[in-house]
Amino acid sequence: FTRKASLDSAFLGADGCMKCHPAETKQWLTTPHAKAMPTLIADHHQADRECVGCHSTGYGAPGGPENPSEIQGLRDVQCEACHGPGRRHASSPTKHPLARVPNDATCVFCHDGDRDGGRFSRDEYWPRIVHMAR
């Protein structure tokens, strides 16, 4: 399926990121983040507003989807979930830089100890998702 946001979104979707960051996108595809939405679908929670935000990109953020039915190409935890909305960055990377390394607050928004069953440990999880951003 396509990982591309609508043109009126602040988000691009991973397909847009891949144009300039192919190695990083290829590595992301090997991570659990790239397969976050199927876990909700398997549990029949893909329309649950309490769950969708942590299994998609930009949900509830300015310029992002506001309802589970609007997620479409922003399903899964894509690049912009950690690095920020990329539409402006894609048009002018130096003028609109993104977070190269997400801060802990970005991670614990979803990996908060409650929603993740207390399994999150940055030291343990970071090596599973880290990649070098250009």
Coordinates of N, CA and C in Angstrom, one line a residue, residues 23 25 36 52 55 64 98 115-116 122 126 131:
A23 N 18.0 5.0 2.2 CA 18.6 4.0 3.1 C 17.9 4.0 4.4
T25 N 14.8 4.9 5.0 CA 13.5 4.4 4.8 C 13.6 2.8 4.7
A36 N 3.1 -1.2 12.7 CA 2.3 -0.8 13.9 C 0.8 -1.0 13.7
V52 N -5.2 4.5 17.9 CA -4.7 4.9 16.6 C -3.6 5.9 16.6
H55 N -0.2 4.2 16.6 CA 0.0 3.2 15.6 C -0.1 3.8 14.2
G64 N -2.5 17.0 10.5 CA -2.5 15.5 10.5 C -3.9 15.0 10.5
L98 N 14.3 19.0 10.3 CA 13.6 18.1 11.2 C 14.5 17.7 12.3
R115 N 0.4 2.3 28.2 CA 0.0 1.8 26.9 C 0.9 0.7 26.4
D116 N 2.1 0.7 26.8 CA 3.1 -0.3 26.3 C 3.3 -1.4 27.3
R122 N 14.4 2.8 26.7 CA 15.1 3.5 25.6 C 16.4 2.7 25.3
W126 N 16.2 1.5 21.5 CA 16.8 2.4 20.6 C 17.6 1.7 19.5
H131 N 18.7 4.8 13.0 CA 19.3 4.9 11.7 C 20.0 6.3 11.5

